[in-house]
Coordinates of N, CA and C and ligand atoms in Angstrom, one line a residue:
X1 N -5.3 18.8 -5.3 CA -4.5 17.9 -6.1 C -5.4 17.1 -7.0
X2 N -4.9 17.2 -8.7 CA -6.0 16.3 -9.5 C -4.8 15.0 -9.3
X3 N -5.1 13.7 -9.7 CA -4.5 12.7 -9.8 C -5.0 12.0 -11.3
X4 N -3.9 11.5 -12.0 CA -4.3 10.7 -13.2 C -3.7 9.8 -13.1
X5 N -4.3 8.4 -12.9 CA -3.7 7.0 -13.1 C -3.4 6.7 -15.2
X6 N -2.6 6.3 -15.4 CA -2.2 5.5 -16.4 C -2.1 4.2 -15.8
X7 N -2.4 3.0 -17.1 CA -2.4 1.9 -16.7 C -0.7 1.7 -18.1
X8 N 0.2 1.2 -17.1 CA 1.1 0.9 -18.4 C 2.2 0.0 -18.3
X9 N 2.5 -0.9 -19.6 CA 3.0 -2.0 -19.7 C 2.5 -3.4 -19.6
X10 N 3.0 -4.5 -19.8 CA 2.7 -6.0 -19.9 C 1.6 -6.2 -18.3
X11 N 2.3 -5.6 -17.8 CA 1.9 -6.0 -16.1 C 0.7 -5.1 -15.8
X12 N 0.5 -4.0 -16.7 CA -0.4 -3.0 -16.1 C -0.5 -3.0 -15.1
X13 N 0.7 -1.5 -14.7 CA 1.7 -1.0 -13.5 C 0.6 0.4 -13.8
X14 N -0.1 0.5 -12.4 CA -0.1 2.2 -12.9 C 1.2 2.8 -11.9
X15 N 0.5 4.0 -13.2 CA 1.6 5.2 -13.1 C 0.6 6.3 -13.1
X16 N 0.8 7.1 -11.6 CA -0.1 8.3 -11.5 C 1.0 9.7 -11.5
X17 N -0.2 10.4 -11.6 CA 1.0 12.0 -12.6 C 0.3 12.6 -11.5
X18 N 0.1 13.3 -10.0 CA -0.7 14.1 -9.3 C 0.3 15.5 -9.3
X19 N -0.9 16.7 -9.5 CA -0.5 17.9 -10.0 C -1.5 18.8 -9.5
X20 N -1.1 20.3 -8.9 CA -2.1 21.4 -8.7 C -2.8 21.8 -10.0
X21 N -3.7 22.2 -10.3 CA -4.6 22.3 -10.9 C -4.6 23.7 -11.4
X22 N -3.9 24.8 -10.3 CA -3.9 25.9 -10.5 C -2.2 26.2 -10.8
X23 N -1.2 25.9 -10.2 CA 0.0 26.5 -10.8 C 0.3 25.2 -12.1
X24 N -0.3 24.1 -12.1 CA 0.4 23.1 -13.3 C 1.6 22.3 -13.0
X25 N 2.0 22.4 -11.4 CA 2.9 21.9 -11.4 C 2.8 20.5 -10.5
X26 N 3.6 19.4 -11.0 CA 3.4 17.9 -10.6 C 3.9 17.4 -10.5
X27 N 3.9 16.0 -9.7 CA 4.9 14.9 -9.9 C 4.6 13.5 -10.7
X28 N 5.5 12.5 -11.0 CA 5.0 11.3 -11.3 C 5.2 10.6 -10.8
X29 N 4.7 9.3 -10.3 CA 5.2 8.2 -9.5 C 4.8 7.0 -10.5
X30 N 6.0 6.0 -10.4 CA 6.5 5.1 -10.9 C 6.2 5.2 -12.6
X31 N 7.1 5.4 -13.3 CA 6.8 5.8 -14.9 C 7.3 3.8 -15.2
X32 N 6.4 2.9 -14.7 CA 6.5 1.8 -15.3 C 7.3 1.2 -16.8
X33 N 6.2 2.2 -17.5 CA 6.7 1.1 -19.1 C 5.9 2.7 -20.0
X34 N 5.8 2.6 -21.4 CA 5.3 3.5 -22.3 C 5.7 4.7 -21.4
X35 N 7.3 5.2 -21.3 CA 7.3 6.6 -21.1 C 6.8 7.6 -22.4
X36 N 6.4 7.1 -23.3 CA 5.9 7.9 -24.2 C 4.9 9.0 -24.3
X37 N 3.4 7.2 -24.0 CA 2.1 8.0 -23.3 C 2.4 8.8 -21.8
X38 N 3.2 8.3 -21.1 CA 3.5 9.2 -19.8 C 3.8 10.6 -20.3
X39 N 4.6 11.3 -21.2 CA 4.6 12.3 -21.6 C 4.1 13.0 -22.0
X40 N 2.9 12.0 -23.2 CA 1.9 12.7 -24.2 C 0.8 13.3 -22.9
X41 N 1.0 12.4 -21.7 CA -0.1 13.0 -21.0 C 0.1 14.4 -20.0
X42 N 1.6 14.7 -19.6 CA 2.0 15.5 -19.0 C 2.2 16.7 -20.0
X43 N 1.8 16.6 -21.6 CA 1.8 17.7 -22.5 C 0.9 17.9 -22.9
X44 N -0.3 17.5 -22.8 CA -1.7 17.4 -22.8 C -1.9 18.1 -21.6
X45 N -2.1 18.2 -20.7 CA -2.2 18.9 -19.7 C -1.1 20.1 -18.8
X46 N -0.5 20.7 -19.9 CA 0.6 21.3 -19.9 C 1.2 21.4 -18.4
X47 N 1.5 20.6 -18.1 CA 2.2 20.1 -16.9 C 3.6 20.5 -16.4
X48 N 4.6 20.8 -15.6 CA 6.0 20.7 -15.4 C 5.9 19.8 -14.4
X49 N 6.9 18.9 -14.6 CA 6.9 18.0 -13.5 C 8.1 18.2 -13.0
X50 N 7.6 18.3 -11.3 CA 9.2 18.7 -10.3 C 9.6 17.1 -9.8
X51 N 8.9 16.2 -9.6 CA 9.8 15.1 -9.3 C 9.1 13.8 -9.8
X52 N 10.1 13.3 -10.2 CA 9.7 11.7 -10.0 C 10.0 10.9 -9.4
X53 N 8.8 10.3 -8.3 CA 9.1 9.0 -7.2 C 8.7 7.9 -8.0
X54 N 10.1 7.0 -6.7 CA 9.7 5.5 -7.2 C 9.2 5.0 -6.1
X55 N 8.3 4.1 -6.4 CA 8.2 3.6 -4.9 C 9.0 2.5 -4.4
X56 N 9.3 1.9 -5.3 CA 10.3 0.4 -5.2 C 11.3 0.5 -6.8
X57 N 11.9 -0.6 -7.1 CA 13.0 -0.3 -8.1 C 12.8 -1.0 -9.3
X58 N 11.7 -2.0 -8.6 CA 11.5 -3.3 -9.6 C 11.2 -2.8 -11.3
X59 N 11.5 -3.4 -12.2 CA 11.7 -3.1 -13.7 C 10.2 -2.8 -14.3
X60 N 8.9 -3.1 -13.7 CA 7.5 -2.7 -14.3 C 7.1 -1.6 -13.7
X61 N 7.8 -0.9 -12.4 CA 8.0 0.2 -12.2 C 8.4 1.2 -12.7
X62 N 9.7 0.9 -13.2 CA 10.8 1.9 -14.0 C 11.2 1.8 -15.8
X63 N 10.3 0.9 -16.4 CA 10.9 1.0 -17.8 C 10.4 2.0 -18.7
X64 N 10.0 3.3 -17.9 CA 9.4 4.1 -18.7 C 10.4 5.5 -17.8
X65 N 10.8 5.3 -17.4 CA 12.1 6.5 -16.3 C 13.0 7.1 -17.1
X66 N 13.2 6.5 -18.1 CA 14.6 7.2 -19.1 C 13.9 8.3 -20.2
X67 N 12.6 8.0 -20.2 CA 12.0 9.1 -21.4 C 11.3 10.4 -20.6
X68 N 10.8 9.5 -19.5 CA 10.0 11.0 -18.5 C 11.1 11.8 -17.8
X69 N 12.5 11.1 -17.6 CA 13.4 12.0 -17.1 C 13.9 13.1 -18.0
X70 N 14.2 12.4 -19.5 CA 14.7 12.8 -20.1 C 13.9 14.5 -20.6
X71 N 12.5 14.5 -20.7 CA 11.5 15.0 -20.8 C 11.2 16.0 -19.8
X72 N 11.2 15.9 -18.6 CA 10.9 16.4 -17.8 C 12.3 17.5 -17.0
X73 N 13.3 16.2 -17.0 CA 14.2 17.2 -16.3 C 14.2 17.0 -15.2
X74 N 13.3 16.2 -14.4 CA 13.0 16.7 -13.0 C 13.7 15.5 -12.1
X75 N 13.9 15.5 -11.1 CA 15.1 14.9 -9.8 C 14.1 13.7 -9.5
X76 N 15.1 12.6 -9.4 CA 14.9 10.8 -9.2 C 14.3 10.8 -8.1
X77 N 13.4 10.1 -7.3 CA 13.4 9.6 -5.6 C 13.3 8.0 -5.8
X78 N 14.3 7.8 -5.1 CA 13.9 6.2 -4.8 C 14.8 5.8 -3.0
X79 N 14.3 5.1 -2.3 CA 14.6 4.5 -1.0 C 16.4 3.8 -1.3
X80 N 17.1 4.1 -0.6 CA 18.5 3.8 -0.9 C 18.6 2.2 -1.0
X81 N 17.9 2.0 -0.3 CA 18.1 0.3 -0.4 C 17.7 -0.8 -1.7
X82 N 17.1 0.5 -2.8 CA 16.2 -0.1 -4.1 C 17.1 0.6 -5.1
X83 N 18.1 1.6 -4.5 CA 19.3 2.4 -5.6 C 20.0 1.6 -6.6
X84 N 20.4 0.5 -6.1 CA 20.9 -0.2 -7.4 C 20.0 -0.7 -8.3
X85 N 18.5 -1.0 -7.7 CA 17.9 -1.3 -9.3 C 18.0 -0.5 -10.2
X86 N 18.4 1.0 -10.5 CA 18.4 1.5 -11.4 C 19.6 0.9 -12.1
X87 N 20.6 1.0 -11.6 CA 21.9 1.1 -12.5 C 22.0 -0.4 -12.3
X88 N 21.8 -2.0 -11.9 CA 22.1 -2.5 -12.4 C 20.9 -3.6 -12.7
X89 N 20.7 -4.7 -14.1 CA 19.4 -4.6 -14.8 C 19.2 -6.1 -13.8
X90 N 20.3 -6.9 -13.1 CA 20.1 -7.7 -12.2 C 19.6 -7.7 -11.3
X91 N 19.5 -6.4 -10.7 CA 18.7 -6.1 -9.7 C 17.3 -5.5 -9.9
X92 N 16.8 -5.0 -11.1 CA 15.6 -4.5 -11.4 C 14.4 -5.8 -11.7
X93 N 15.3 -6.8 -12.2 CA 15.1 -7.9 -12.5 C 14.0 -7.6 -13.8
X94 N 15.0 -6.7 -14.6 CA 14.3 -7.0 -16.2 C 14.8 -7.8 -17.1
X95 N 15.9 -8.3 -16.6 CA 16.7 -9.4 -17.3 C 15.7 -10.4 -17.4
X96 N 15.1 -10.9 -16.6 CA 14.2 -11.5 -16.6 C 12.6 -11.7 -17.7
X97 N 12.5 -10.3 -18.3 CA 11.2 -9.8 -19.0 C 12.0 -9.5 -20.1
X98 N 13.0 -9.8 -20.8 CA 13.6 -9.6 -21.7 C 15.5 -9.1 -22.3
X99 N 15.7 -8.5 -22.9 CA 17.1 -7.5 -22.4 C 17.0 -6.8 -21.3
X100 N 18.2 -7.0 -20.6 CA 18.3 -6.3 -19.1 C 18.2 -4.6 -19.4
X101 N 17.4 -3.8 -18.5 CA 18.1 -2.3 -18.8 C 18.5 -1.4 -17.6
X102 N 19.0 -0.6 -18.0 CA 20.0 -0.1 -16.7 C 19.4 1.5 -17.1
X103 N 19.5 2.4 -15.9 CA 19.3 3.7 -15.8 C 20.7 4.5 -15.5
X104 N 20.5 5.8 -15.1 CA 21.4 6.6 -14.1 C 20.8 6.9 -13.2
X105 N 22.1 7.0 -11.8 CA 21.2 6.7 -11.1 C 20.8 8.0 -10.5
X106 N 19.2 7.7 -9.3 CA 19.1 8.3 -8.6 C 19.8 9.5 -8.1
X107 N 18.6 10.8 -8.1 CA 19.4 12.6 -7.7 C 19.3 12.0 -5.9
X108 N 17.8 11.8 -5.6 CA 17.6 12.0 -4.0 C 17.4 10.5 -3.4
X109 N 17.9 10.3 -2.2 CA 17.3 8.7 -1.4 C 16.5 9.5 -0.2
X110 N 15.1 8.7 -0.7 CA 14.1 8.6 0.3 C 14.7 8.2 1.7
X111 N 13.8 9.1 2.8 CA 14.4 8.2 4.4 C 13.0 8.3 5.3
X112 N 12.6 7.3 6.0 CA 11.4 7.4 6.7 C 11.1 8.5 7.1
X113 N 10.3 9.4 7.2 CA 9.6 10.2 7.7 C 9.7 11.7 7.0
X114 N 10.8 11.2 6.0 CA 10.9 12.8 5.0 C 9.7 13.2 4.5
X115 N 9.6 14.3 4.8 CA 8.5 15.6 4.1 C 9.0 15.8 3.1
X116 N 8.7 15.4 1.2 CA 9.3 15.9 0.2 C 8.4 17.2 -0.1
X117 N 8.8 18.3 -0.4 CA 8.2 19.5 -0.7 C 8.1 19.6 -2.1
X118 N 7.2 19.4 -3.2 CA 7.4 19.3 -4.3 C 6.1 19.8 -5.4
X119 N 6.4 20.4 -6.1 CA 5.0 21.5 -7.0 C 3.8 21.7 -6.1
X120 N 4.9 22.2 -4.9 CA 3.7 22.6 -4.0 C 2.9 22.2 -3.1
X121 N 3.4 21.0 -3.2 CA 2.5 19.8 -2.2 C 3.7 19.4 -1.4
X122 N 2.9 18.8 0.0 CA 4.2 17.9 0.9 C 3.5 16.4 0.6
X123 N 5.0 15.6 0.2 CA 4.7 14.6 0.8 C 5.6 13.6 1.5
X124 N 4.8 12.6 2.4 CA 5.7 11.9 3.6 C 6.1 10.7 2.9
X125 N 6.8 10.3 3.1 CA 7.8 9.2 2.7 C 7.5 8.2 4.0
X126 N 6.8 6.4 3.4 CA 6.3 5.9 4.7 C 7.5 4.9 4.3
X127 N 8.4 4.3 5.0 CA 9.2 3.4 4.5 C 8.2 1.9 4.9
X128 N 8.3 1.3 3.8 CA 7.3 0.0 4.2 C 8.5 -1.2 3.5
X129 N 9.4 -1.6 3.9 CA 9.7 -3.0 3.5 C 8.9 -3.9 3.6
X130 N 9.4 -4.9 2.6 CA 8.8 -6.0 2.7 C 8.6 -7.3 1.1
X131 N 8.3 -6.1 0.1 CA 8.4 -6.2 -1.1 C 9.2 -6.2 -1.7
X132 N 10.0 -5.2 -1.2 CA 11.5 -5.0 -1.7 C 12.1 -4.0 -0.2
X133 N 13.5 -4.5 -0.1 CA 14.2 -3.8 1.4 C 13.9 -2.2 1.2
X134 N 13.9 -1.6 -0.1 CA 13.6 -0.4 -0.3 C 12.1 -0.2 -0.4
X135 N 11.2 -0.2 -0.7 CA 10.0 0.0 -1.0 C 9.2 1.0 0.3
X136 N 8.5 2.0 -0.6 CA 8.0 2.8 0.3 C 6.7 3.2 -0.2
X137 N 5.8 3.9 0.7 CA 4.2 4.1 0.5 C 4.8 5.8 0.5
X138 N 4.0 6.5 -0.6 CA 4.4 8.0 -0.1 C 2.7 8.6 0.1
X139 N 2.8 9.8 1.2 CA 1.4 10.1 1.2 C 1.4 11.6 1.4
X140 N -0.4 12.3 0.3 CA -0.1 13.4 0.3 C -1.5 13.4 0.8
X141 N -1.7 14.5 2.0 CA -3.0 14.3 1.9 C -3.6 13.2 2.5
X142 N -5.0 12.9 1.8 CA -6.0 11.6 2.5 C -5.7 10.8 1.3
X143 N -4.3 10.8 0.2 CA -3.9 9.7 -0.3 C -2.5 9.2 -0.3
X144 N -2.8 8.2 -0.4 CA -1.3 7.3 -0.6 C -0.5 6.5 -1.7
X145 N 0.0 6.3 -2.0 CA 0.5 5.9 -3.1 C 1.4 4.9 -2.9
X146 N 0.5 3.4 -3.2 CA 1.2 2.0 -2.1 C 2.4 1.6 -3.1
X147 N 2.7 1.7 -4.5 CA 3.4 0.8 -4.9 C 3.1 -0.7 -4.5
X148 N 3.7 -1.3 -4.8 CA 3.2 -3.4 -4.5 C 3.5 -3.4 -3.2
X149 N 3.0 -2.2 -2.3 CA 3.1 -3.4 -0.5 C 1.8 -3.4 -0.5
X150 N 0.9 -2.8 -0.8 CA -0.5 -3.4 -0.4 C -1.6 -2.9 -1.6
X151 N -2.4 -4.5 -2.0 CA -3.2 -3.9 -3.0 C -4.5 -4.2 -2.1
X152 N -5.6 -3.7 -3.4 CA -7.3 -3.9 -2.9 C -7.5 -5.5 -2.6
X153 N -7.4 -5.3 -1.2 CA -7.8 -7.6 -0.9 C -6.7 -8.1 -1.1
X154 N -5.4 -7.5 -1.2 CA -4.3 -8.4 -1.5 C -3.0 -7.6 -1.1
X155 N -2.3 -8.3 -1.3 CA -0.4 -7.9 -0.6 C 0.5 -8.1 -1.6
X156 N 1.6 -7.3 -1.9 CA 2.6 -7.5 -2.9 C 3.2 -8.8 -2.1
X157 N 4.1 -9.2 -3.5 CA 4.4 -10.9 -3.7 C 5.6 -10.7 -2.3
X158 N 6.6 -11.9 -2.1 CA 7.7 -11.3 -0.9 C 8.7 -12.5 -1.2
X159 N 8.1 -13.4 -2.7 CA 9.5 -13.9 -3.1 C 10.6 -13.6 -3.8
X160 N 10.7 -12.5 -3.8 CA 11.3 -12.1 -4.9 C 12.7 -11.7 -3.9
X161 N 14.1 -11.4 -4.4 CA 14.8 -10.8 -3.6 C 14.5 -9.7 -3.1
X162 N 14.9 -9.7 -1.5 CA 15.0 -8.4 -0.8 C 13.6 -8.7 -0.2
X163 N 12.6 -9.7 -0.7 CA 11.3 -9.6 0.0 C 11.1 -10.4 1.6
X164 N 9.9 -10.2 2.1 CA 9.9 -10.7 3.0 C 8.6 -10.6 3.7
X165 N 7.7 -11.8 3.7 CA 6.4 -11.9 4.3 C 6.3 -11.0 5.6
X166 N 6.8 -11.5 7.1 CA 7.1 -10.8 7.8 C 6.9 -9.5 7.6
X167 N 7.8 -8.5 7.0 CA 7.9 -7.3 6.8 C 7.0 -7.1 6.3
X168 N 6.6 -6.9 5.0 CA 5.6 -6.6 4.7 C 4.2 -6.3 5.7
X169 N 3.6 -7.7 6.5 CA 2.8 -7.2 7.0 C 3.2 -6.3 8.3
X170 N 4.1 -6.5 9.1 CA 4.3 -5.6 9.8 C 4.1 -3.9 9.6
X171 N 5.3 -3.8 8.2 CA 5.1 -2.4 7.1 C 3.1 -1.7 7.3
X172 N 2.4 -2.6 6.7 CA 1.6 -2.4 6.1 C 0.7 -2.3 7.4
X173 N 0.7 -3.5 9.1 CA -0.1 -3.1 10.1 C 0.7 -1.8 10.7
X174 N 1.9 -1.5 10.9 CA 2.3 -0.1 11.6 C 2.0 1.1 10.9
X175 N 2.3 0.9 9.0 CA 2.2 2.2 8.6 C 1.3 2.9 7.8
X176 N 0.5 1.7 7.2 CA -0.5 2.1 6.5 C -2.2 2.0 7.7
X177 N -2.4 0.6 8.0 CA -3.5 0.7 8.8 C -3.5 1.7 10.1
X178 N -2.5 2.1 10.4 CA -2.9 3.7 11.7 C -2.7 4.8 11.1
X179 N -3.6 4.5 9.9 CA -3.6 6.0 9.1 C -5.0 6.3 9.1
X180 N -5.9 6.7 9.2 CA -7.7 7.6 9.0 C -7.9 6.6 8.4
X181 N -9.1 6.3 8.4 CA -9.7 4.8 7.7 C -10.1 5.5 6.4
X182 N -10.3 6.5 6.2 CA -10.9 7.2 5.2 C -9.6 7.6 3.9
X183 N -8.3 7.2 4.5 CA -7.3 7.7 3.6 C -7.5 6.5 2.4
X184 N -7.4 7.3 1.4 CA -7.1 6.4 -0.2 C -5.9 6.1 -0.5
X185 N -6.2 4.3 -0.7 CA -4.8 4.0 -1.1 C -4.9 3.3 -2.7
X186 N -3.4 3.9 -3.1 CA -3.4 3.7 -4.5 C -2.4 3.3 -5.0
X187 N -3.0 1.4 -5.4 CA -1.7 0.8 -5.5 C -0.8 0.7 -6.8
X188 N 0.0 0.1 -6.9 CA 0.9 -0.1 -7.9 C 0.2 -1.0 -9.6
X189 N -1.0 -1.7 -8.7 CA -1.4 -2.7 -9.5 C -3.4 -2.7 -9.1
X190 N -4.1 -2.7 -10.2 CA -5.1 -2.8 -9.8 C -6.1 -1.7 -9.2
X191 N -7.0 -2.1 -8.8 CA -8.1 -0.7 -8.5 C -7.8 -0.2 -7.2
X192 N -8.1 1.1 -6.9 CA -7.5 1.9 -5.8 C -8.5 1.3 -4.2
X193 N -7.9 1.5 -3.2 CA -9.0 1.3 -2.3 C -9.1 2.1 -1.1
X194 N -9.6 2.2 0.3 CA -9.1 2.9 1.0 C -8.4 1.5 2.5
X195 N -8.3 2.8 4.0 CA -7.6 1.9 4.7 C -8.6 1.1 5.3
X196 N -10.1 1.7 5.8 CA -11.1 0.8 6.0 C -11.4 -0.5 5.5
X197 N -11.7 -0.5 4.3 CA -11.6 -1.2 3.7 C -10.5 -2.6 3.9
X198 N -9.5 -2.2 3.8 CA -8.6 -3.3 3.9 C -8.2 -3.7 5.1
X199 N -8.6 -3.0 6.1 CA -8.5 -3.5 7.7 C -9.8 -4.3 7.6
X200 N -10.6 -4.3 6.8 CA -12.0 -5.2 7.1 C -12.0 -6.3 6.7
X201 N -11.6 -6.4 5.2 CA -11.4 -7.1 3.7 C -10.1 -7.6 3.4
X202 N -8.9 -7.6 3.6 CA -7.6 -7.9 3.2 C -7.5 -9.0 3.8
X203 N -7.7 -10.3 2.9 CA -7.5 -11.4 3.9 C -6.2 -11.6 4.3
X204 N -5.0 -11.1 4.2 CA -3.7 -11.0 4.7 C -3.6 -10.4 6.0
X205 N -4.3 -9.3 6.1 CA -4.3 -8.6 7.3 C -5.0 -8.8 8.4
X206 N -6.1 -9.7 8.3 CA -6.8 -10.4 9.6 C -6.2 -11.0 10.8
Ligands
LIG1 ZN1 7.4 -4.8 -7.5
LIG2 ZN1 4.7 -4.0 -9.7

């Protein structure tokens, strides 16, 4: 599996595009903001993308979802409990960052422990509340893909609606730290890290 991080939008949200190398086929997770360059890069590397995951619903996540879908064609994932941030902009809370924007919604709802099968790869669906009631870590392989529950040395925020300090660390001690210390995690925000690392270093998690 190659993986490309994009850094995109105000917040610089990445957005990673991981794809087989040999059939070309991939997915994207979280198309934040500039669905544009999200494209120019999946046509640059003549790509078909079979799904797009969200990890959470929040609007620096998704303001780039209407052009990569549109583009791509390929089926929604997001955690049921984060479904309405697509379709309404009060819940994405982009109302907030400007005009509200609203999606259509979601093909598939993520459920703990689903194996998604997708351009060839499996991957597991870790449900991690905390950040948001929906938010989830998906993992392929010796990587993961945290969305805002857990960054390098740090933890997504838990004021927000739907958040909750509690959860989060629980999420993040049951589902991400009893994973291989060696697995790479790759968050929503910021430089990638692994689980070693942040069992040692995460002053949250001490
Ligand atoms: Zn968020
Ligand atoms: Zn974020």
């Amino acid at each position: 599996m190659k993986i490309l991080q994009l850094q995109v939008g105000a917040l610089g949200t990445n957005c990673y595009i991981a794809f087989n190398e040999e059939t070309k086929h991939g997915i994207v997770v979280d198309p934040g903001a500039d669905g544009d360059q999200i494209v120019k890069a999946i046509n640059e590397y003549g790509l078909t993308i079979d799904a797009i995951f969200l990890t959470h619903g929040h609007s620096d996540h998704i303001m780039g979802l209407a052009e990569v879908r549109e583009a791509t064609k390929a089926k929604v994932y997001i955690h049921e409990a984060d479904a309405e941030c697509l379709t309404k902009a009060s819940a994405n809370l982009s109302i907030y960052m400007g005009p509200g924007t609203e999606f259509d919604a979601a093909d598939v709802f993520f459920k703990d422990g689903d194996v998604v099968d997708a351009a060839g790869m499996e991957f597991e669906i870790l449900t991690t509340p905390g950040h948001t009631k929906g938010s989830v870590c998906i993992k392929c392989g010796d990587v993961v893909f945290c969305g805002d529950t857990v960054f390098a040395e740090s933890i997504g925020r838990t004021d927000l609606p739907g958040g909750s300090y509690k959860e989060i660390i629980d999420s993040i001690k049951t589902k991400i730290l009893t994973l291989d210390e060696k697995t790479h995690l790759l968050p929503g925000h910021g430089p990638a890290t692994n689980v070693d690392w942040e069992k040692r270093r995460n002053p949250f998690l001490q």
